[in-house]
Amino acid sequence: MPKVAGIDPTVPAPAHTAQPSADLPAAPGALIRDRLAGWVSDLTTLHELTERLARTGSLDGALKELLRAGAALVGARRGLVVFEPADRLGPATTLGLGLAHADLGHLETVPRRVSSYGGLLLDGTARNEPVAAPDLFGGTDVDPRQREVAVRLGYGASYAVPLIAGTGAGAGAGGGTGTGGTSSGRTGGVSGRLGAVVWLYDEPAEPVERQRHLVGLYARYASEHLARLLELERARTRVAAIAEELLPTRLPRIPGVRLAARHRTGPYGGGDWYDALPLPEGAVSLAVGSVSGSGPGAVAAMGRLRASLRAYAVMEGEDPVAVLSDLELLLRLTEPARTATALFAYAEPAQGKIVLAGAGHAPPLIVGDRRAEFVETSLSAPLGMLSCWEAPSVELWPGSGETVLLYTDGLLRRTGDPMDRAFARLHSAAASVPASVREDPGAVADHVLRTVLPGEHETGRGERAGTGAGAGKSEGAEDVVVLAARFD
């Protein structure tokens, strides 16, 4: 080529344009950066998943979140968790991810001693290490029944992790990847084996060491969270059982009036109560009330006030103002740090007459064929709030076939609406009671609950119209009491 100014074709290309050699090792800094980036990514993922788990407030919600998060960590699509506390105090449950109810039934037909998770649950021989079954189709040590169920449901491998709270939980969760042997540090509450969780792969597979490590850390945290929720659930159950025992187990049968009650205990145990007591000359006292606070203290205070109110009702029940005045004095002397609302009614079914007085309580409702209206009562402060409580009583005359509804403020507060809207919703619910069920006070109460609190209604033990007292459970923060009296 001819020589051109500024270009010498005989000069070789610069060395830095040559292709790099594949045999040269990467710089140490790049390997460290890659490894640190992987650790940061894993820790970020683990933090997000544990944050989501910490926001769950119920056992079922936590178990479902555990299944979903664990499946993402180990790369599985389906799974199930068997929650069976080793102390056998319950509750015990089995939940599935991507498995129908019939699928869970098939899995339960596999003998526990040979199942993917059975070795983690058997008493005396329970293992604390994860159990991997990488090939359920062709493995030589797979039980025939387990292989048959795996073929039927279409999963080829499984990976099971124990759920252990308290000392030694880390050994079970780590899976031999360096996280074992670390105690969780819990010094009280529920500890020991809680159950096992197993994830199912569609094809023969096994989680790699990094996945084992992450799911081990997550399972350890989940076990402690489940232990706390279990302890809270048991405490709620005990408080609800005590509250139920303090309330009437059976409402009296009074000529001329039929009674029904519904009671829902809040998650923390509240002090809402109701009562119906037959009195001389065919009369009956009806009462509902609420003690401030929650927990065992409020339940105990509720029991004392209800028992005292019964005594005052027997002595001077025909004067509701005197009954509530005596109750206010008792509350001031025995429970100076508490307040209470109460509504007491003296009913004479033969005369169709009710005399009632209220202390900071919501007005009753009258429901009938021709009307659904609130009873006009005088405004008054709750018991224990002022230096001296007193308010005039009112008389009402329910007609034949009409139902009087007494309820606590929890029914209004659970709606989450302002009080004026809550009262409007309650009035609308009472006005919409079908004519076909108005003869049944229990059905009237159920309709009102379903309408005011849609999605919360569930019938508990003893919720029977006419004679029973409801003991349903709900997730609302407030106790709810509804006492219905239908006058014939």
Short mmCIF file of C-alpha atoms in Angstrom, two decimals:
data_model
loop_
_atom_site.label_atom_id
_atom_site.label_comp_id
_atom_site.label_asym_id
_atom_site.label_seq_id
_atom_site.Cartn_x
_atom_site.Cartn_y
_atom_site.Cartn_z
CA MET A 1 0.00 0.00 0.00
CA PRO A 2 1.25 3.51 -0.70
CA LYS A 3 2.59 5.47 2.20
CA VAL A 4 0.07 7.98 3.60
CA ALA A 5 1.01 10.88 5.82
CA GLY A 6 0.54 9.97 9.48
CA ILE A 7 -0.03 6.26 8.85
CA ASP A 8 2.69 3.65 8.78
CA PRO A 9 1.20 0.30 7.66
CA THR A 10 4.24 -1.54 8.92
CA VAL A 11 3.59 -0.64 12.58
CA PRO A 12 1.97 -3.59 14.38
CA ALA A 13 -1.34 -3.22 16.20
CA PRO A 14 -1.07 -2.16 19.86
CA ALA A 15 -0.89 -4.97 22.39
CA HIS A 16 -3.96 -3.89 24.31
CA THR A 17 -6.27 -4.77 21.38
CA ALA A 18 -5.37 -8.44 21.53
CA GLN A 19 -7.96 -10.93 22.84
CA PRO A 20 -7.57 -11.67 26.60
CA SER A 21 -6.39 -15.11 27.49
CA ALA A 22 -9.03 -17.38 29.06
CA ASP A 23 -6.39 -19.00 31.20
CA LEU A 24 -5.66 -15.90 33.23
CA PRO A 25 -7.32 -15.97 36.71
CA ALA A 26 -9.88 -13.32 37.63
CA ALA A 27 -8.86 -10.57 39.96
CA PRO A 28 -9.39 -11.49 43.65
CA GLY A 29 -11.41 -8.33 44.18
CA ALA A 30 -14.02 -9.42 41.62
CA LEU A 31 -14.60 -12.74 43.38
CA ILE A 32 -15.03 -10.99 46.72
CA ARG A 33 -17.44 -8.47 45.22
CA ASP A 34 -19.52 -11.24 43.64
CA ARG A 35 -19.65 -13.18 46.87
CA LEU A 36 -20.58 -10.12 48.91
CA ALA A 37 -23.29 -9.23 46.39
CA GLY A 38 -24.72 -12.73 46.76
CA TRP A 39 -24.71 -12.49 50.54
CA VAL A 40 -26.39 -9.10 50.48
CA SER A 41 -29.05 -10.41 48.10
CA ASP A 42 -29.69 -13.43 50.32
CA LEU A 43 -29.91 -11.32 53.47
CA THR A 44 -32.25 -8.86 51.78
CA THR A 45 -34.54 -11.68 50.66
CA LEU A 46 -34.47 -13.27 54.10
CA HIS A 47 -35.22 -9.92 55.76
CA GLU A 48 -38.22 -9.29 53.51
CA LEU A 49 -39.63 -12.76 54.13
CA THR A 50 -39.21 -12.58 57.91
CA GLU A 51 -40.82 -9.12 57.93
CA ARG A 52 -43.84 -10.53 56.12
CA LEU A 53 -44.00 -13.41 58.58
CA ALA A 54 -43.76 -11.07 61.56
CA ARG A 55 -46.84 -9.19 60.36
CA THR A 56 -49.02 -12.29 60.64
CA GLY A 57 -51.17 -12.33 63.76
CA SER A 58 -52.71 -15.80 63.71
CA LEU A 59 -51.39 -19.36 63.59
CA ASP A 60 -53.09 -20.16 60.29
CA GLY A 61 -51.79 -16.98 58.69
CA ALA A 62 -48.23 -17.64 59.90
CA LEU A 63 -48.29 -21.26 58.69
CA LYS A 64 -49.52 -20.23 55.24
CA GLU A 65 -46.83 -17.56 54.99
CA LEU A 66 -44.22 -20.12 56.09
CA LEU A 67 -45.27 -22.45 53.28
CA ARG A 68 -45.18 -19.72 50.62
CA ALA A 69 -41.85 -18.24 51.68
CA GLY A 70 -40.16 -21.62 52.12
CA ALA A 71 -41.33 -22.76 48.71
CA ALA A 72 -39.71 -19.68 47.17
CA LEU A 73 -36.46 -20.30 49.04
CA VAL A 74 -36.07 -23.97 48.07
CA GLY A 75 -37.52 -23.61 44.57
CA ALA A 76 -40.58 -25.80 45.09
CA ARG A 77 -44.17 -25.31 44.01
CA ARG A 78 -46.13 -27.28 46.57
CA GLY A 79 -45.88 -28.23 50.22
CA LEU A 80 -47.63 -28.90 53.49
CA VAL A 81 -47.07 -28.10 57.14
CA VAL A 82 -48.07 -30.40 59.99
CA PHE A 83 -48.43 -28.36 63.20
CA GLU A 84 -48.50 -30.69 66.22
CA PRO A 85 -46.96 -29.27 69.43
CA ALA A 86 -45.09 -31.96 71.34
CA ASP A 87 -46.83 -31.10 74.62
CA ARG A 88 -50.11 -32.33 73.07
CA LEU A 89 -52.00 -29.29 74.36
CA GLY A 90 -53.00 -28.27 70.84
CA PRO A 91 -54.12 -26.85 68.62
CA ALA A 92 -53.07 -29.27 65.87
CA THR A 93 -53.61 -28.57 62.19
CA THR A 94 -52.39 -29.52 58.71
CA LEU A 95 -52.27 -26.96 55.89
CA GLY A 96 -51.26 -27.39 52.26
CA LEU A 97 -49.81 -25.17 49.53
CA GLY A 98 -50.95 -26.05 46.04
CA LEU A 99 -52.67 -29.16 47.42
CA ALA A 100 -56.40 -29.79 47.48
CA HIS A 101 -58.16 -31.30 50.46
CA ALA A 102 -58.23 -34.67 48.72
CA ASP A 103 -54.48 -34.44 48.09
CA LEU A 104 -53.85 -33.94 51.80
CA GLY A 105 -55.99 -36.99 52.43
CA HIS A 106 -53.83 -39.07 50.10
CA LEU A 107 -50.66 -37.87 51.84
CA GLU A 108 -52.07 -38.87 55.20
CA THR A 109 -52.50 -42.46 53.98
CA VAL A 110 -48.70 -42.82 53.91
CA PRO A 111 -47.57 -44.35 57.23
CA ARG A 112 -45.96 -41.62 59.27
CA ARG A 113 -42.84 -43.65 59.98
CA VAL A 114 -41.97 -43.75 56.26
CA SER A 115 -43.35 -40.40 55.13
CA SER A 116 -41.13 -37.49 54.13
CA TYR A 117 -41.77 -35.69 57.41
CA GLY A 118 -42.80 -38.51 59.76
CA GLY A 119 -39.33 -38.95 61.22
CA LEU A 120 -39.44 -35.35 62.41
CA LEU A 121 -42.61 -35.91 64.45
CA LEU A 122 -42.45 -39.39 65.97
CA ASP A 123 -42.19 -39.29 69.77
CA GLY A 124 -38.92 -40.53 71.17
CA THR A 125 -37.25 -40.82 67.77
CA ALA A 126 -37.92 -37.36 66.37
CA ARG A 127 -35.05 -36.02 64.27
CA ASN A 128 -33.74 -32.48 64.45
CA GLU A 129 -32.17 -32.40 60.99
CA PRO A 130 -33.85 -31.75 57.63
CA VAL A 131 -34.86 -34.80 55.60
CA ALA A 132 -34.32 -34.80 51.84
CA ALA A 133 -35.85 -37.35 49.46
CA PRO A 134 -34.32 -36.37 46.10
CA ASP A 135 -35.90 -39.16 44.01
CA LEU A 136 -39.23 -40.66 45.05
CA PHE A 137 -39.78 -42.31 41.67
CA GLY A 138 -36.62 -44.36 41.34
CA GLY A 139 -35.10 -44.38 44.82
CA THR A 140 -34.38 -47.85 46.16
CA ASP A 141 -35.16 -46.98 49.78
CA VAL A 142 -38.57 -45.41 49.09
CA ASP A 143 -41.58 -47.10 50.68
CA PRO A 144 -43.99 -48.52 48.05
CA ARG A 145 -46.95 -46.64 49.48
CA GLN A 146 -45.02 -43.37 49.50
CA ARG A 147 -43.97 -43.95 45.87
CA GLU A 148 -47.56 -44.73 44.90
CA VAL A 149 -48.87 -41.49 46.44
CA ALA A 150 -46.03 -39.51 44.85
CA VAL A 151 -46.93 -40.88 41.42
CA ARG A 152 -50.63 -40.19 41.99
CA LEU A 153 -50.04 -36.57 43.04
CA GLY A 154 -47.19 -35.97 40.60
CA TYR A 155 -44.27 -34.99 42.80
CA GLY A 156 -40.83 -36.53 42.47
CA ALA A 157 -38.90 -35.23 45.48
CA SER A 158 -39.39 -33.65 48.88
CA TYR A 159 -37.47 -31.64 51.43
CA ALA A 160 -38.70 -31.56 55.05
CA VAL A 161 -37.59 -29.26 57.87
CA PRO A 162 -38.50 -29.55 61.58
CA LEU A 163 -40.10 -26.68 63.48
CA ILE A 164 -38.50 -26.51 66.91
CA ALA A 165 -38.74 -23.59 69.33
CA GLY A 166 -36.45 -22.87 72.26
CA THR A 167 -33.08 -24.42 73.03
CA GLY A 168 -31.76 -26.51 70.16
CA ALA A 169 -33.94 -24.90 67.52
CA GLY A 170 -30.89 -23.81 65.58
CA ALA A 171 -29.61 -27.38 65.28
CA GLY A 172 -32.77 -28.45 63.58
CA ALA A 173 -33.03 -25.48 61.30
CA GLY A 174 -29.46 -25.23 60.10
CA GLY A 175 -29.39 -28.44 58.12
CA GLY A 176 -25.69 -28.93 58.71
CA THR A 177 -24.72 -25.72 56.96
CA GLY A 178 -23.17 -23.84 59.82
CA THR A 179 -26.28 -22.50 61.51
CA GLY A 180 -26.79 -25.37 63.90
CA GLY A 181 -26.16 -25.43 67.59
CA THR A 182 -27.30 -21.86 68.21
CA SER A 183 -29.91 -21.52 70.90
CA SER A 184 -32.72 -19.08 70.29
CA GLY A 185 -32.41 -17.71 73.77
CA ARG A 186 -36.05 -18.13 74.74
CA THR A 187 -36.34 -18.53 78.48
CA GLY A 188 -40.07 -19.14 78.84
CA GLY A 189 -43.29 -19.91 77.06
CA VAL A 190 -43.82 -22.67 74.53
CA SER A 191 -40.70 -24.59 73.53
CA GLY A 192 -39.81 -27.90 71.94
CA ARG A 193 -41.08 -29.53 68.78
CA LEU A 194 -43.96 -27.72 67.09
CA GLY A 195 -44.25 -29.74 63.89
CA ALA A 196 -42.68 -30.10 60.46
CA VAL A 197 -42.94 -28.50 57.05
CA VAL A 198 -42.22 -30.32 53.76
CA TRP A 199 -41.94 -28.92 50.25
CA LEU A 200 -42.62 -31.05 47.18
CA TYR A 201 -40.82 -30.87 43.82
CA ASP A 202 -42.53 -31.83 40.58
CA GLU A 203 -39.40 -33.69 39.40
CA PRO A 204 -36.53 -35.44 41.21
CA ALA A 205 -34.51 -32.61 42.72
CA GLU A 206 -32.81 -31.41 45.86
CA PRO A 207 -32.08 -27.92 47.21
CA VAL A 208 -28.48 -26.80 46.92
CA GLU A 209 -26.47 -25.91 50.00
CA ARG A 210 -27.23 -22.19 49.71
CA GLN A 211 -30.98 -22.91 49.61
CA ARG A 212 -30.69 -25.24 52.61
CA HIS A 213 -28.89 -22.56 54.53
CA LEU A 214 -31.49 -19.88 53.80
CA VAL A 215 -34.52 -22.05 54.50
CA GLY A 216 -32.84 -23.26 57.70
CA LEU A 217 -32.43 -19.71 58.96
CA TYR A 218 -35.99 -18.88 57.97
CA ALA A 219 -37.42 -22.00 59.63
CA ARG A 220 -35.61 -21.16 62.86
CA TYR A 221 -37.13 -17.68 62.93
CA ALA A 222 -40.54 -19.05 61.93
CA SER A 223 -40.45 -21.58 64.78
CA GLU A 224 -39.95 -18.83 67.36
CA HIS A 225 -42.72 -16.74 65.82
CA LEU A 226 -45.08 -19.71 65.79
CA ALA A 227 -44.25 -20.43 69.43
CA ARG A 228 -45.23 -16.89 70.39
CA LEU A 229 -48.46 -17.09 68.42
CA LEU A 230 -49.23 -20.48 69.98
CA GLU A 231 -48.74 -19.09 73.46
CA LEU A 232 -50.99 -16.14 72.64
CA GLU A 233 -53.64 -18.40 71.10
CA ARG A 234 -53.70 -20.60 74.18
CA ALA A 235 -53.98 -17.58 76.45
CA ARG A 236 -56.90 -16.26 74.40
CA THR A 237 -58.60 -19.64 74.56
CA ARG A 238 -58.23 -19.79 78.33
CA VAL A 239 -59.61 -16.28 78.81
CA ALA A 240 -62.52 -17.01 76.46
CA ALA A 241 -63.28 -20.24 78.36
CA ILE A 242 -63.28 -18.39 81.69
CA ALA A 243 -65.53 -15.66 80.31
CA GLU A 244 -67.91 -18.28 78.93
CA GLU A 245 -68.12 -20.03 82.29
CA LEU A 246 -68.92 -16.73 84.02
CA LEU A 247 -71.88 -16.10 81.71
CA PRO A 248 -75.20 -17.96 81.84
CA THR A 249 -75.06 -21.40 80.28
CA ARG A 250 -78.83 -21.46 79.86
CA LEU A 251 -81.36 -18.65 79.72
CA PRO A 252 -84.51 -19.02 81.85
CA ARG A 253 -87.91 -19.97 80.47
CA ILE A 254 -90.40 -17.27 81.38
CA PRO A 255 -94.09 -17.37 80.34
CA GLY A 256 -94.83 -14.62 77.86
CA VAL A 257 -91.25 -14.00 76.73
CA ARG A 258 -88.62 -15.93 74.80
CA LEU A 259 -84.92 -15.16 75.19
CA ALA A 260 -81.79 -15.69 73.12
CA ALA A 261 -78.24 -14.40 73.49
CA ARG A 262 -75.17 -14.17 71.31
CA HIS A 263 -71.69 -13.55 72.71
CA ARG A 264 -68.44 -13.18 70.77
CA THR A 265 -65.19 -12.93 72.66
CA GLY A 266 -62.51 -10.62 71.29
CA PRO A 267 -58.94 -11.85 70.81
CA TYR A 268 -57.75 -10.32 74.08
CA GLY A 269 -60.71 -11.27 76.24
CA GLY A 270 -63.02 -8.45 77.22
CA GLY A 271 -65.49 -7.68 79.97
CA ASP A 272 -68.80 -7.68 78.08
CA TRP A 273 -71.57 -9.63 79.78
CA TYR A 274 -75.31 -10.30 79.80
CA ASP A 275 -77.79 -11.83 82.21
CA ALA A 276 -81.43 -12.83 82.53
CA LEU A 277 -82.86 -13.67 85.95
CA PRO A 278 -86.40 -14.77 86.79
CA LEU A 279 -87.95 -12.68 89.57
CA PRO A 280 -91.10 -13.08 91.73
CA GLU A 281 -94.57 -12.64 90.24
CA GLY A 282 -93.53 -13.72 86.76
CA ALA A 283 -91.10 -10.86 86.20
CA VAL A 284 -87.63 -11.13 84.69
CA SER A 285 -84.57 -8.92 84.81
CA LEU A 286 -82.53 -8.36 81.66
CA ALA A 287 -79.06 -6.84 81.75
CA VAL A 288 -76.08 -6.20 79.51
CA GLY A 289 -72.89 -4.39 80.34
CA SER A 290 -69.22 -3.87 79.66
CA VAL A 291 -66.20 -3.40 81.93
CA SER A 292 -63.31 -1.25 80.74
CA GLY A 293 -60.08 -2.99 79.83
CA SER A 294 -59.31 -6.44 78.49
CA GLY A 295 -57.65 -9.64 79.55
CA PRO A 296 -58.08 -11.76 82.68
CA GLY A 297 -58.48 -8.71 84.93
CA ALA A 298 -61.43 -7.39 82.96
CA VAL A 299 -63.00 -10.85 82.84
CA ALA A 300 -62.67 -11.22 86.62
CA ALA A 301 -64.16 -7.76 87.20
CA MET A 302 -67.02 -8.63 84.87
CA GLY A 303 -67.77 -11.77 86.88
CA ARG A 304 -67.86 -9.85 90.16
CA LEU A 305 -70.13 -7.12 88.80
CA ARG A 306 -72.53 -9.58 87.21
CA ALA A 307 -72.82 -11.60 90.43
CA SER A 308 -73.46 -8.42 92.44
CA LEU A 309 -76.03 -7.19 89.94
CA ARG A 310 -77.96 -10.43 90.37
CA ALA A 311 -78.15 -9.85 94.13
CA TYR A 312 -79.33 -6.26 93.66
CA ALA A 313 -81.90 -7.43 91.09
CA VAL A 314 -83.42 -9.86 93.58
CA MET A 315 -83.59 -7.22 96.32
CA GLU A 316 -84.82 -4.18 94.34
CA GLY A 317 -85.18 -5.24 90.72
CA GLU A 318 -88.42 -3.31 90.21
CA ASP A 319 -86.36 -0.09 90.55
CA PRO A 320 -83.62 -0.21 87.89
CA VAL A 321 -82.16 3.14 89.01
CA ALA A 322 -81.58 1.80 92.53
CA VAL A 323 -79.98 -1.35 91.12
CA LEU A 324 -77.49 0.61 89.02
CA SER A 325 -76.81 3.05 91.88
CA ASP A 326 -75.85 0.15 94.14
CA LEU A 327 -73.69 -1.30 91.36
CA GLU A 328 -71.94 2.05 90.89
CA LEU A 329 -71.14 2.25 94.61
CA LEU A 330 -69.75 -1.29 94.57
CA LEU A 331 -67.61 -0.51 91.53
CA ARG A 332 -66.24 2.61 93.18
CA LEU A 333 -65.27 0.69 96.33
CA THR A 334 -63.90 -2.50 94.79
CA GLU A 335 -62.68 -1.42 91.32
CA PRO A 336 -61.65 2.25 91.69
CA ALA A 337 -59.51 2.17 88.54
CA ARG A 338 -62.28 0.84 86.28
CA THR A 339 -65.39 2.15 84.65
CA ALA A 340 -68.33 0.17 83.35
CA THR A 341 -71.43 0.62 81.26
CA ALA A 342 -74.63 -1.20 82.07
CA LEU A 343 -78.26 -1.39 81.06
CA PHE A 344 -80.75 -3.01 83.43
CA ALA A 345 -84.39 -3.73 82.59
CA TYR A 346 -87.24 -5.01 84.78
CA ALA A 347 -89.77 -6.74 82.53
CA GLU A 348 -93.30 -7.89 83.34
CA PRO A 349 -94.37 -10.01 80.37
CA ALA A 350 -97.93 -10.42 81.62
CA GLN A 351 -98.46 -6.65 81.52
CA GLY A 352 -96.22 -6.14 78.47
CA LYS A 353 -94.22 -3.54 80.38
CA ILE A 354 -90.49 -2.87 80.74
CA VAL A 355 -88.80 -0.38 83.06
CA LEU A 356 -85.13 0.20 82.29
CA ALA A 357 -82.21 2.43 83.16
CA GLY A 358 -78.85 2.80 81.49
CA ALA A 359 -75.43 4.01 82.54
CA GLY A 360 -73.45 5.14 79.53
CA HIS A 361 -74.97 2.38 77.48
CA ALA A 362 -76.40 2.30 73.95
CA PRO A 363 -80.22 2.40 73.75
CA PRO A 364 -82.14 -0.82 73.08
CA LEU A 365 -83.92 -1.56 69.82
CA ILE A 366 -87.53 -2.63 69.35
CA VAL A 367 -88.09 -4.80 66.27
CA GLY A 368 -91.55 -5.71 65.07
CA ASP A 369 -93.78 -5.98 62.03
CA ARG A 370 -94.62 -2.28 62.06
CA ARG A 371 -91.58 -0.66 63.58
CA ALA A 372 -87.86 -0.86 64.15
CA GLU A 373 -86.80 1.97 66.41
CA PHE A 374 -84.43 2.86 69.21
CA VAL A 375 -85.81 3.37 72.69
CA GLU A 376 -85.44 6.97 73.86
CA THR A 377 -83.38 6.83 77.03
CA SER A 378 -81.80 9.62 79.03
CA LEU A 379 -78.12 10.38 78.55
CA SER A 380 -75.94 9.26 81.44
CA ALA A 381 -72.30 8.72 82.25
CA PRO A 382 -70.76 5.26 82.71
CA LEU A 383 -70.51 3.85 86.20
CA GLY A 384 -67.46 5.00 88.15
CA MET A 385 -66.82 8.08 86.03
CA LEU A 386 -68.62 10.79 88.01
CA SER A 387 -68.73 11.42 91.75
CA CYS A 388 -72.29 10.12 91.87
CA TRP A 389 -74.29 8.35 89.19
CA GLU A 390 -78.02 8.79 88.78
CA ALA A 391 -80.33 8.92 85.77
CA PRO A 392 -84.10 8.59 85.37
CA SER A 393 -85.62 5.33 84.22
CA VAL A 394 -87.90 4.97 81.20
CA GLU A 395 -90.91 2.78 80.50
CA LEU A 396 -91.68 1.02 77.26
CA TRP A 397 -94.52 -1.20 76.16
CA PRO A 398 -93.44 -3.71 73.52
CA GLY A 399 -96.35 -5.07 71.55
CA SER A 400 -97.17 -8.72 71.06
CA GLY A 401 -94.70 -10.29 68.64
CA GLU A 402 -92.09 -7.56 69.06
CA THR A 403 -88.48 -8.23 70.04
CA VAL A 404 -86.36 -6.00 72.27
CA LEU A 405 -82.64 -6.09 71.45
CA LEU A 406 -80.10 -5.23 74.14
CA TYR A 407 -76.48 -5.05 72.96
CA THR A 408 -73.06 -3.79 74.02
CA ASP A 409 -71.00 -1.07 72.39
CA GLY A 410 -68.69 -3.66 70.84
CA LEU A 411 -71.33 -4.32 68.19
CA LEU A 412 -71.04 -0.69 67.06
CA ARG A 413 -67.27 -0.37 67.42
CA ARG A 414 -66.52 -3.48 65.38
CA THR A 415 -68.05 -1.86 62.32
CA GLY A 416 -65.14 0.60 62.19
CA ASP A 417 -67.57 3.40 61.29
CA PRO A 418 -68.27 6.62 63.18
CA MET A 419 -70.95 6.14 65.80
CA ASP A 420 -73.70 7.84 63.81
CA ARG A 421 -73.09 5.53 60.85
CA ALA A 422 -72.81 2.51 63.13
CA PHE A 423 -76.20 3.30 64.65
CA ALA A 424 -77.66 3.77 61.18
CA ARG A 425 -76.28 0.40 60.09
CA LEU A 426 -77.73 -1.26 63.18
CA HIS A 427 -81.13 0.33 62.58
CA SER A 428 -81.09 -0.77 58.96
CA ALA A 429 -80.22 -4.32 59.99
CA ALA A 430 -83.08 -4.44 62.49
CA ALA A 431 -85.54 -3.04 59.94
CA SER A 432 -84.52 -5.66 57.36
CA VAL A 433 -85.24 -8.71 59.54
CA PRO A 434 -87.35 -11.03 57.34
CA ALA A 435 -90.90 -11.57 58.49
CA SER A 436 -90.36 -15.33 58.37
CA VAL A 437 -87.83 -15.24 61.24
CA ARG A 438 -89.24 -12.53 63.47
CA GLU A 439 -90.89 -15.10 65.73
CA ASP A 440 -87.50 -16.52 66.65
CA PRO A 441 -85.37 -14.18 68.85
CA GLY A 442 -82.22 -16.14 68.07
CA ALA A 443 -82.78 -15.76 64.33
CA VAL A 444 -83.39 -12.03 64.80
CA ALA A 445 -80.08 -11.69 66.66
CA ASP A 446 -78.25 -13.73 64.02
CA HIS A 447 -79.65 -11.59 61.20
CA VAL A 448 -78.59 -8.40 62.94
CA LEU A 449 -75.07 -9.74 63.50
CA ARG A 450 -74.71 -10.95 59.92
CA THR A 451 -75.89 -7.62 58.55
CA VAL A 452 -73.98 -5.30 60.85
CA LEU A 453 -70.79 -7.36 60.80
CA PRO A 454 -70.74 -9.15 57.43
CA GLY A 455 -68.17 -11.90 57.18
CA GLU A 456 -67.73 -12.25 60.94
CA HIS A 457 -70.76 -14.30 61.88
CA GLU A 458 -70.15 -17.87 62.95
CA THR A 459 -72.30 -19.93 65.24
CA GLY A 460 -70.56 -21.16 68.35
CA ARG A 461 -71.39 -23.89 70.85
CA GLY A 462 -74.71 -23.24 72.51
CA GLU A 463 -75.94 -20.56 70.08
CA ARG A 464 -79.55 -21.72 70.03
CA ALA A 465 -82.53 -19.46 69.72
CA GLY A 466 -84.68 -19.30 72.80
CA THR A 467 -82.44 -21.00 75.36
CA GLY A 468 -78.80 -20.84 74.38
CA ALA A 469 -75.92 -18.48 74.93
CA GLY A 470 -73.57 -18.02 72.02
CA ALA A 471 -69.86 -18.56 72.37
CA GLY A 472 -68.59 -17.82 68.90
CA LYS A 473 -65.09 -16.57 68.22
CA SER A 474 -64.09 -13.72 66.01
CA GLU A 475 -61.01 -11.73 65.19
CA GLY A 476 -62.49 -8.32 66.09
CA ALA A 477 -60.90 -6.34 68.89
CA GLU A 478 -64.12 -5.84 70.86
CA ASP A 479 -66.42 -8.23 72.66
CA VAL A 480 -69.95 -8.33 71.30
CA VAL A 481 -73.11 -9.19 73.24
CA VAL A 482 -76.66 -9.26 71.87
CA LEU A 483 -79.58 -10.22 74.13
CA ALA A 484 -82.95 -10.62 72.39
CA ALA A 485 -86.28 -10.82 74.23
CA ARG A 486 -89.43 -11.56 72.18
CA PHE A 487 -92.74 -10.81 73.87
CA ASP A 488 -95.68 -13.05 72.93
#
